XYZ file of N, CA and C in Angstrom:
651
model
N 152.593 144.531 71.290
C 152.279 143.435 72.214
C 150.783 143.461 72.516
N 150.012 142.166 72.722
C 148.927 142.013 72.801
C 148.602 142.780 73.963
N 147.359 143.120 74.088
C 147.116 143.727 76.004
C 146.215 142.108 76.212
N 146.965 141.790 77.854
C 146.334 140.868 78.116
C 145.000 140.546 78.611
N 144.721 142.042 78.829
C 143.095 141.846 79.352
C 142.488 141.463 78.156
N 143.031 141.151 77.085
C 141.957 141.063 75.711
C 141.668 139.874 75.755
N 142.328 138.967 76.582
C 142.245 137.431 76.379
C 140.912 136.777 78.195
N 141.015 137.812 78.197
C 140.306 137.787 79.843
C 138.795 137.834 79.336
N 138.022 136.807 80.517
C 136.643 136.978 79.675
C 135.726 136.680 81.016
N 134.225 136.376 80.825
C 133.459 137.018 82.043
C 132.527 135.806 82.410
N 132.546 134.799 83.838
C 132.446 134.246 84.311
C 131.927 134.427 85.401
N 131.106 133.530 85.775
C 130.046 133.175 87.306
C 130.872 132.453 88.011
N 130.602 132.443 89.363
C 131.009 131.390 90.417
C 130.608 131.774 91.907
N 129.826 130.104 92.387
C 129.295 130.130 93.342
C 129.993 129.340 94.333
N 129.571 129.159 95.488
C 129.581 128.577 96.816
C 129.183 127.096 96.523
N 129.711 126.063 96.954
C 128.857 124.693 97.209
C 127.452 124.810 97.587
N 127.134 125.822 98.901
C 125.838 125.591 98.847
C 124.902 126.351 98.204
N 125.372 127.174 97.096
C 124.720 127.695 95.805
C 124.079 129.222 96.999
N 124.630 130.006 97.817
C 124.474 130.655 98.925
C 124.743 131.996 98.543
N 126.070 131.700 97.594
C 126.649 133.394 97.131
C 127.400 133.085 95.649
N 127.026 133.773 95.178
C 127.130 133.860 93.698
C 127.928 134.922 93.018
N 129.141 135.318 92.127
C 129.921 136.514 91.830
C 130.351 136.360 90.454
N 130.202 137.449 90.142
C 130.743 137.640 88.910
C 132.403 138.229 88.428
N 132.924 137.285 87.756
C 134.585 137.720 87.850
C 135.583 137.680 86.209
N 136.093 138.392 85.704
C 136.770 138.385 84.709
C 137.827 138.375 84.947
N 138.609 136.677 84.052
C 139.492 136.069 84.296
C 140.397 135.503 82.919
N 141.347 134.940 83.144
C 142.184 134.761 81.781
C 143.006 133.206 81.709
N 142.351 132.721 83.066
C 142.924 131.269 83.019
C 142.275 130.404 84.218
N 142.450 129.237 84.104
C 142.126 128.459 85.750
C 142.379 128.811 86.676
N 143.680 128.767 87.129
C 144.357 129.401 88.325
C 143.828 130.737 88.634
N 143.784 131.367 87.634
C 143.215 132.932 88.073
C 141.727 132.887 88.846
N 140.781 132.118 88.122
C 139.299 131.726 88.335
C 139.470 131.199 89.739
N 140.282 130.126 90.253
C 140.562 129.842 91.484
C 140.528 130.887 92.167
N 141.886 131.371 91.816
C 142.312 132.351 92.952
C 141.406 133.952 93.193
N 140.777 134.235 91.932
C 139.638 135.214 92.519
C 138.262 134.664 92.878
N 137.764 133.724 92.165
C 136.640 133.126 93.313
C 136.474 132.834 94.823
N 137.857 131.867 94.974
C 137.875 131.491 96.423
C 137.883 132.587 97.092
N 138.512 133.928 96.790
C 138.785 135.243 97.876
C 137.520 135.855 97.515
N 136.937 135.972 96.802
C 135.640 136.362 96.459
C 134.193 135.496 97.459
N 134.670 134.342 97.598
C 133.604 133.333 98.256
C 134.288 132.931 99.287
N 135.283 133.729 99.897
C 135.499 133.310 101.244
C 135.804 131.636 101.451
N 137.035 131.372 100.043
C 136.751 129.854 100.515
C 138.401 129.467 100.251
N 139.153 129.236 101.270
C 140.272 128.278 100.740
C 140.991 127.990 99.617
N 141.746 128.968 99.153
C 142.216 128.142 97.910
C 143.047 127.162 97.802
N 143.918 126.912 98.720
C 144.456 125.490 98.675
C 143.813 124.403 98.699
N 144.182 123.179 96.856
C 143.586 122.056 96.698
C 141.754 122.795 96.553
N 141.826 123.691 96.088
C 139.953 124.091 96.249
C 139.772 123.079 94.336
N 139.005 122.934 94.583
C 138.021 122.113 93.385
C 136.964 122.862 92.358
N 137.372 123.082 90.777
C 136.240 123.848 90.164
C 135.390 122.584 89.379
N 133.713 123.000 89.411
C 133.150 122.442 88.681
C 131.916 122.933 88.084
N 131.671 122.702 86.956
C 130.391 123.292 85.862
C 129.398 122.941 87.063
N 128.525 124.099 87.159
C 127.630 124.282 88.471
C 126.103 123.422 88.015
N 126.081 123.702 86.557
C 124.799 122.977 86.291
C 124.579 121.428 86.386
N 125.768 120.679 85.680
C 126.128 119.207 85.759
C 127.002 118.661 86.232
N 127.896 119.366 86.929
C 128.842 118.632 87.993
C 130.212 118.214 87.400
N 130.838 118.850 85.701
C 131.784 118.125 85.553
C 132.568 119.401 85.821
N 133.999 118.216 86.458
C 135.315 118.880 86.809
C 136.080 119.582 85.864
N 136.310 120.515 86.364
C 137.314 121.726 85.029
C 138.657 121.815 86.004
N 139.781 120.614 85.406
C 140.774 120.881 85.895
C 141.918 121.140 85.012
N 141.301 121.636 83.791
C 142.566 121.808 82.343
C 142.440 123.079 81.994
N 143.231 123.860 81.694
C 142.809 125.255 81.478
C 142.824 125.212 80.123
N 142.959 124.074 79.285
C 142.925 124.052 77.642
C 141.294 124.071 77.625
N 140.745 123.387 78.361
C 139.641 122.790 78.153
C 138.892 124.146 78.989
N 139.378 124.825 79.585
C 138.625 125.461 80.245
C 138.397 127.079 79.231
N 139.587 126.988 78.308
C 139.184 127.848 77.529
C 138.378 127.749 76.346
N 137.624 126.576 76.227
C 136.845 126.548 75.398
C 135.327 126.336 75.849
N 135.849 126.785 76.856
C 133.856 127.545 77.654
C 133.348 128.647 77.497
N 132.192 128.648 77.234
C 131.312 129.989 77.032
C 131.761 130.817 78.255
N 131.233 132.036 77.735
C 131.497 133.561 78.394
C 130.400 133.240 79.396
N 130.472 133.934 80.075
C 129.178 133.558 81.760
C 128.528 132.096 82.306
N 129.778 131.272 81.488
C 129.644 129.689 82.205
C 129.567 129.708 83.932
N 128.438 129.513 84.669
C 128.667 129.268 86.233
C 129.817 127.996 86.697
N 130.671 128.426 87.250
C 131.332 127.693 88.443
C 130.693 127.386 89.614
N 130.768 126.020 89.903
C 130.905 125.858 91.622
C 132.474 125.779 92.139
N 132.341 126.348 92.781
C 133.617 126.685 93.952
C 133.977 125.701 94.610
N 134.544 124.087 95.118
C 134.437 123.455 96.046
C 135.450 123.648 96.650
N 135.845 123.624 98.300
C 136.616 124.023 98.895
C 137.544 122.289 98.970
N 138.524 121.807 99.571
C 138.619 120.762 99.796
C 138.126 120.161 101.070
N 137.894 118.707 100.351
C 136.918 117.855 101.554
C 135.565 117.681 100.920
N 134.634 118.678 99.791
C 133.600 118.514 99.728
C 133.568 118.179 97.954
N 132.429 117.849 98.139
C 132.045 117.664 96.395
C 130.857 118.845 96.029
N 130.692 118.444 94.553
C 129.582 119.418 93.943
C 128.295 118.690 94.171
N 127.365 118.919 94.474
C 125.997 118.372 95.045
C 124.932 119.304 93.694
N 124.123 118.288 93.262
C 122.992 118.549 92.531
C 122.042 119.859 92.863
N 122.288 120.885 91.938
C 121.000 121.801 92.366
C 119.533 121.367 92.474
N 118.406 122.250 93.295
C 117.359 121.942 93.118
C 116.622 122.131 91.580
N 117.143 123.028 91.372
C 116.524 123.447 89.871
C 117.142 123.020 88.869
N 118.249 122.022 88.971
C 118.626 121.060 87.734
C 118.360 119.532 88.300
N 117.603 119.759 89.527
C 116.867 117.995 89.661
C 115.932 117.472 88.572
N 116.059 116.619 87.950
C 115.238 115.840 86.994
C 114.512 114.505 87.590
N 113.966 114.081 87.333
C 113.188 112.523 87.767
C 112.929 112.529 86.149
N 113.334 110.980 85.289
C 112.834 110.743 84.194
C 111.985 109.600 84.444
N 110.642 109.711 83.757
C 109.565 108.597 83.890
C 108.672 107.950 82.517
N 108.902 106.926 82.965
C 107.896 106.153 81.850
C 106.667 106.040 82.319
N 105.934 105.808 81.022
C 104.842 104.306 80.849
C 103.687 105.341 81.952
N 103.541 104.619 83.218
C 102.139 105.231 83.924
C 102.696 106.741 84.374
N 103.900 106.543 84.599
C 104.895 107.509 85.556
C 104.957 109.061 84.560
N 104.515 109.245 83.319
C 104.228 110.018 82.706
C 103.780 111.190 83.499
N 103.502 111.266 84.482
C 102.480 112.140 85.166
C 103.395 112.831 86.318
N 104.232 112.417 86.702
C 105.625 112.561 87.866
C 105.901 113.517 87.457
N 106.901 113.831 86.312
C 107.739 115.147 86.319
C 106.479 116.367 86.401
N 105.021 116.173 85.354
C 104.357 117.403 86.025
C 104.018 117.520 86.978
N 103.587 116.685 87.865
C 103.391 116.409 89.317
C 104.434 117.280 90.406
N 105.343 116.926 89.748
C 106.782 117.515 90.678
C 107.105 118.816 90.269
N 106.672 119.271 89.202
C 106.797 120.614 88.966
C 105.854 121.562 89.724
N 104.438 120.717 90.223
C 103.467 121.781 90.495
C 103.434 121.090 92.384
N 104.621 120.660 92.951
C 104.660 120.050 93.605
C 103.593 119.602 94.282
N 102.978 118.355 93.523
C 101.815 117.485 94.153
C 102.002 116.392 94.276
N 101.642 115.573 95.171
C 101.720 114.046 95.380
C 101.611 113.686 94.472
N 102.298 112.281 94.113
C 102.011 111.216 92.722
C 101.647 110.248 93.176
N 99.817 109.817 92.286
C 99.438 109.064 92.896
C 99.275 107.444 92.552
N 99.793 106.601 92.394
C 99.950 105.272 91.865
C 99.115 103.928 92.202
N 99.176 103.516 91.085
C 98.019 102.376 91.476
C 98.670 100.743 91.316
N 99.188 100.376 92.545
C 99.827 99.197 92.472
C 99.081 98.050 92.927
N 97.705 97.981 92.535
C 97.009 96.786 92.498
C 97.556 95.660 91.542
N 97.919 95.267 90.797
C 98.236 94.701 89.853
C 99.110 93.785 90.621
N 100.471 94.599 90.999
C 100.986 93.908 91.891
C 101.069 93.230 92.801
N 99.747 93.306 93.546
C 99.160 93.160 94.780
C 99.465 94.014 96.115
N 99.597 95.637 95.553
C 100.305 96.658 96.523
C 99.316 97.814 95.854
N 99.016 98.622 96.979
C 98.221 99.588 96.745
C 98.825 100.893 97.529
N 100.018 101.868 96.296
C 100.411 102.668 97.547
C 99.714 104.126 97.350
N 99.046 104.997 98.298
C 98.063 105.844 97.586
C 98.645 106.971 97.504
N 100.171 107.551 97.722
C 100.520 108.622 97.044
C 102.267 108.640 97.357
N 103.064 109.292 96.927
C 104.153 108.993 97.294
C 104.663 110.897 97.111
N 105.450 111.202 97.619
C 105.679 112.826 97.919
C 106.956 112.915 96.651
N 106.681 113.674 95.520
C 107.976 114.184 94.587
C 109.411 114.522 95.938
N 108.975 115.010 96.633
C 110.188 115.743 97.508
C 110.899 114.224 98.501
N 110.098 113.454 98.554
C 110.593 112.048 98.545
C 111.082 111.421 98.136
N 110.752 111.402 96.645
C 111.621 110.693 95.773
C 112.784 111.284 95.475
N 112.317 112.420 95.233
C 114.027 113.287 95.023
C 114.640 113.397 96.104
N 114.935 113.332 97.449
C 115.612 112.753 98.403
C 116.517 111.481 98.387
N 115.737 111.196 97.892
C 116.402 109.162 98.150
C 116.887 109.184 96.841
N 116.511 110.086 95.549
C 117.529 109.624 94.464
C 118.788 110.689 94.400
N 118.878 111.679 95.302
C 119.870 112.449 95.043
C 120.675 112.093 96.590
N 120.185 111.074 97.610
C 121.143 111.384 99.114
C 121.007 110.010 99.178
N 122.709 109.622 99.204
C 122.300 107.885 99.102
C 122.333 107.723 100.875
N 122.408 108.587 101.614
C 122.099 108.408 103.317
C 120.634 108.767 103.276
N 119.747 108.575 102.431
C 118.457 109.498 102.907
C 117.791 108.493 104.127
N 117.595 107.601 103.740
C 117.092 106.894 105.352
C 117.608 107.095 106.306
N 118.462 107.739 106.534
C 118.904 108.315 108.290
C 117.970 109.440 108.481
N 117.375 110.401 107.560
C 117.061 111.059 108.354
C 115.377 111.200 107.961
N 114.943 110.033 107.481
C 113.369 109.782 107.004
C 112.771 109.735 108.491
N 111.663 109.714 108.362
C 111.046 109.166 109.725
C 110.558 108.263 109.069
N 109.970 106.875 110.169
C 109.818 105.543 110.360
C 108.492 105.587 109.362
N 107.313 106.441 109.312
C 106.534 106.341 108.201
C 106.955 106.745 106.680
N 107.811 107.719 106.741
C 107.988 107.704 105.482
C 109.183 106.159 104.680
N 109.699 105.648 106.122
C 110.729 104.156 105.659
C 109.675 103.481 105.377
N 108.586 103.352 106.233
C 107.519 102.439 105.926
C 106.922 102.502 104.602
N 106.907 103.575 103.764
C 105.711 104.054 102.656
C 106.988 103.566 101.573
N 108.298 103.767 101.814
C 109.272 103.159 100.597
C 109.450 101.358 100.764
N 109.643 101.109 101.432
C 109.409 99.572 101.732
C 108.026 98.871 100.773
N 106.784 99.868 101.305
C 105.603 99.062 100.842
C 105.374 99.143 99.465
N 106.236 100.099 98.857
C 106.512 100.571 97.344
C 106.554 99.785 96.535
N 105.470 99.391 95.376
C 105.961 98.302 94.345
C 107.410 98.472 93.631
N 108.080 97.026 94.130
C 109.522 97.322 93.513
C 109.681 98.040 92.147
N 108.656 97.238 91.414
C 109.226 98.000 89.741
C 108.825 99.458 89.287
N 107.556 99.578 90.603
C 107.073 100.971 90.061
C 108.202 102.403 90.544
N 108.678 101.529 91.487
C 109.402 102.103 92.295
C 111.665 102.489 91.676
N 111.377 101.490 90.882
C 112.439 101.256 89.921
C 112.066 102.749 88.702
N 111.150 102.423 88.305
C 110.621 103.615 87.370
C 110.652 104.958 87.896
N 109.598 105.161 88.935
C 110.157 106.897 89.484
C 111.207 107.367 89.755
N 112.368 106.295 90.061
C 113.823 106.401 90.326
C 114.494 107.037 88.532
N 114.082 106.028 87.886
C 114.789 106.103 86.465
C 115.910 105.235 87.066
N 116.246 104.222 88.035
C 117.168 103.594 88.081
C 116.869 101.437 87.941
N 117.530 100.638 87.976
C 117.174 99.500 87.774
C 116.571 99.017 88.985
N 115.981 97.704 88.729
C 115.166 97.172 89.912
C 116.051 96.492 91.010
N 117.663 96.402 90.823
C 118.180 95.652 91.541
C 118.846 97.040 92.381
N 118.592 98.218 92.077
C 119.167 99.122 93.132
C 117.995 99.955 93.530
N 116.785 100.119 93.016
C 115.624 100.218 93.801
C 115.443 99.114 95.222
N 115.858 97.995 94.872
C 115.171 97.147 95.967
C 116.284 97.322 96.827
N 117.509 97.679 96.493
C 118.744 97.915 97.652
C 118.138 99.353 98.079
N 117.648 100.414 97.700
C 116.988 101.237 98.935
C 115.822 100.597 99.682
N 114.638 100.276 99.195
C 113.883 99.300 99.733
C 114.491 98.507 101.070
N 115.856 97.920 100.439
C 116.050 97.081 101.768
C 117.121 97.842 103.005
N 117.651 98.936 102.528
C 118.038 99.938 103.540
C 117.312 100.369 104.265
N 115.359 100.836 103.738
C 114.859 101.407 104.593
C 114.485 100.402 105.453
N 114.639 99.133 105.324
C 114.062 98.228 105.988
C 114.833 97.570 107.529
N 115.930 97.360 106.368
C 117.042 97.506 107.801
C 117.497 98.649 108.837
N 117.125 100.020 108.608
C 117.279 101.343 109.160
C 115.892 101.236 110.004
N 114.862 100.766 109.607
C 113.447 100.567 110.494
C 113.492 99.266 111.623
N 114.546 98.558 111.160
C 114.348 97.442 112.152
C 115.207 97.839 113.167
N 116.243 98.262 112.816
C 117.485 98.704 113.845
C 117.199 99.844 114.805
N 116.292 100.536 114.226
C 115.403 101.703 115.143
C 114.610 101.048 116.227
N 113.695 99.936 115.859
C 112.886 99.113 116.593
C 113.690 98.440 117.308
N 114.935 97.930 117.064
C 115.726 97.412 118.261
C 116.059 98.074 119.187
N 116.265 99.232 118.930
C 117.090 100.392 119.445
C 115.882 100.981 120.903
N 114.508 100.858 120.111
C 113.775 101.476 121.249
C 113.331 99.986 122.415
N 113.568 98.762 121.732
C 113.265 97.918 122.635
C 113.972 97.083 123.393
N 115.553 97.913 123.015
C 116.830 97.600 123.724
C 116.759 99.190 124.843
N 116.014 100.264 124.612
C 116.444 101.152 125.607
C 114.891 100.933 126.686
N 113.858 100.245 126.322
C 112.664 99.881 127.008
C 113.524 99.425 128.208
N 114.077 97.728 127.536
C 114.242 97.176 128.353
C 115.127 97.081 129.196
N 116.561 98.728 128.855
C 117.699 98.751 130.349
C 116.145 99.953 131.191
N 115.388 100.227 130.815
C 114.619 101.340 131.638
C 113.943 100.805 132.575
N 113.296 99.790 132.123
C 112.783 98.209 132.883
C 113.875 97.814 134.058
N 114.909 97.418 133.330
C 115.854 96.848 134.627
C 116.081 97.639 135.261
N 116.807 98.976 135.163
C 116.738 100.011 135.923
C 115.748 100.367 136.856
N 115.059 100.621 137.011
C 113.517 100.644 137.900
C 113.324 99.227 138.597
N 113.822 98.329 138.065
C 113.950 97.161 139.086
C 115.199 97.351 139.985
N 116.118 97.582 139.389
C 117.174 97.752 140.500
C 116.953 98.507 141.546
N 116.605 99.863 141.539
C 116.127 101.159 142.104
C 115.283 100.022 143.373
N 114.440 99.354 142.905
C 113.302 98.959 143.202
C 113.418 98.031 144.326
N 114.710 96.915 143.895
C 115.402 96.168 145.085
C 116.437 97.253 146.096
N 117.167 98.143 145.756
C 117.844 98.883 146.862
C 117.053 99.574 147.672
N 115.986 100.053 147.415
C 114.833 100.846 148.279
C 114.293 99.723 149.325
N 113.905 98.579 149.091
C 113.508 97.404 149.340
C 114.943 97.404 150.610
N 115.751 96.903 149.836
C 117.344 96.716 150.790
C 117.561 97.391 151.815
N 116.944 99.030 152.007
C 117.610 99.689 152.941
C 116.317 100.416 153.758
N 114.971 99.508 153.212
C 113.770 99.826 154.498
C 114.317 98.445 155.448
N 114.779 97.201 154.799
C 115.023 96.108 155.280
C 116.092 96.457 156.485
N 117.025 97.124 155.902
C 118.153 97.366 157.002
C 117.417 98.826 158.042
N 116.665 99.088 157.656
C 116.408 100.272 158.800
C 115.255 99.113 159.686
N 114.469 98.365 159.311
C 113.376 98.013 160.350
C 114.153 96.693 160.875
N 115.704 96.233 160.301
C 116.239 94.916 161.221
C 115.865 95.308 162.514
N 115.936 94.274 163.731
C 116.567 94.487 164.766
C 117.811 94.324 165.385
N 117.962 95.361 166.357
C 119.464 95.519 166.791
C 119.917 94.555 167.332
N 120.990 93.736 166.779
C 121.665 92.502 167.814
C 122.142 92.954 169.402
């Protein structure tokens, strides 16, 4: 009879947030589950495996045996997904944009010249762009200049550092725009209960020097 450890072979697997990392020799899916998750402290019920570098799901153990020896796992617990590493982020660029991926490697501003267009934006942050192309919430947590600096962004140049089309460049464009206006409402809807407030204050103080200096009937 075969010994079954002969069929057992030697595998990575991490955490979602790429936090803790282990090494485990295993002989099927279920097994990989069930010693990762106790290994990473994570739930194995409904837990989720996926190739850690590109995000695809390994839910066949046919298919899973035709993976290399020290293939990394991500671990997902349920409820969450596999999220893009930093060090397998890519930005692909054309034409002027040639200059981006080294730019972003030696992390330096990229600096663009959108005169042509009639837009002149004078640098835009790699750690910016890769924000907004990997977090489709990234305008919640931009501040109002950096919404401002994607807004003023030439659409097409702006299409290009993405590597995505111009009709979903300009749908971030117009998120940051609507996320900047709704902010501006927000502070000139809380101006103005702060305003009324201080008027009210303003008439009851008024109201009750009035009732102290009446005279007594």
């Amino acid at each position: 009879m075969a010994d079954p450890a002969s069929t057992r072979r030697p595998y990575k697997a991490c955490n979602s947030e790429r936090t803790k990392t282990t090494g485990i020799v295993v002989a099927s899916l279920e097994e990989l589950k069930e010693k990762a998750s106790f290994k990473l402290a994570i739930e194995p019920e409904n837990c989720r495996v996926f190739i850690e570098q590109d995000g695809t799901e390994v839910d066949d153990n046919e298919y899973f045996g035709f993976l290399d020896d020290q293939t990394k796992f991500m671990i997902v617990a349920d409820g969450e997904e596999w999220t893009l590493g930093s060090q397998n982020a890519t930005l692909h660029s054309q034409g002027s944009y040639g200059i981006f991926n080294a730019s972003l490697e030696r992390n330096e501003s990229v600096e663009i010249d959108g005169t042509d267009a009639g837009k002149t934006v004078d640098s835009i942050s790699p750690d910016l762009l890769l924000r907004i192309k990997n977090d489709p919430a990234f305008f919640i947590s931009f501040s109002d200049e950096s919404l401002q600096d994607v807004i003023n962004f030439d659409g097409g140049e702006f299409a290009i550092a993405l590597g995505e089309s111009a009709a979903e460049a300009e749908h971030k464009q117009e998120a940051c725009q609507h996320e900047l206006d709704r902010r501006t409402e927000f502070r000139e809807a809380t101006q103005l209960l702060k305003l009324l407030e201080k008027a009210q204050k303003s008439e009851i103080t008024v109201g009750n020097k009035r009732q102290r200096t009446a005279p007594e009937q």
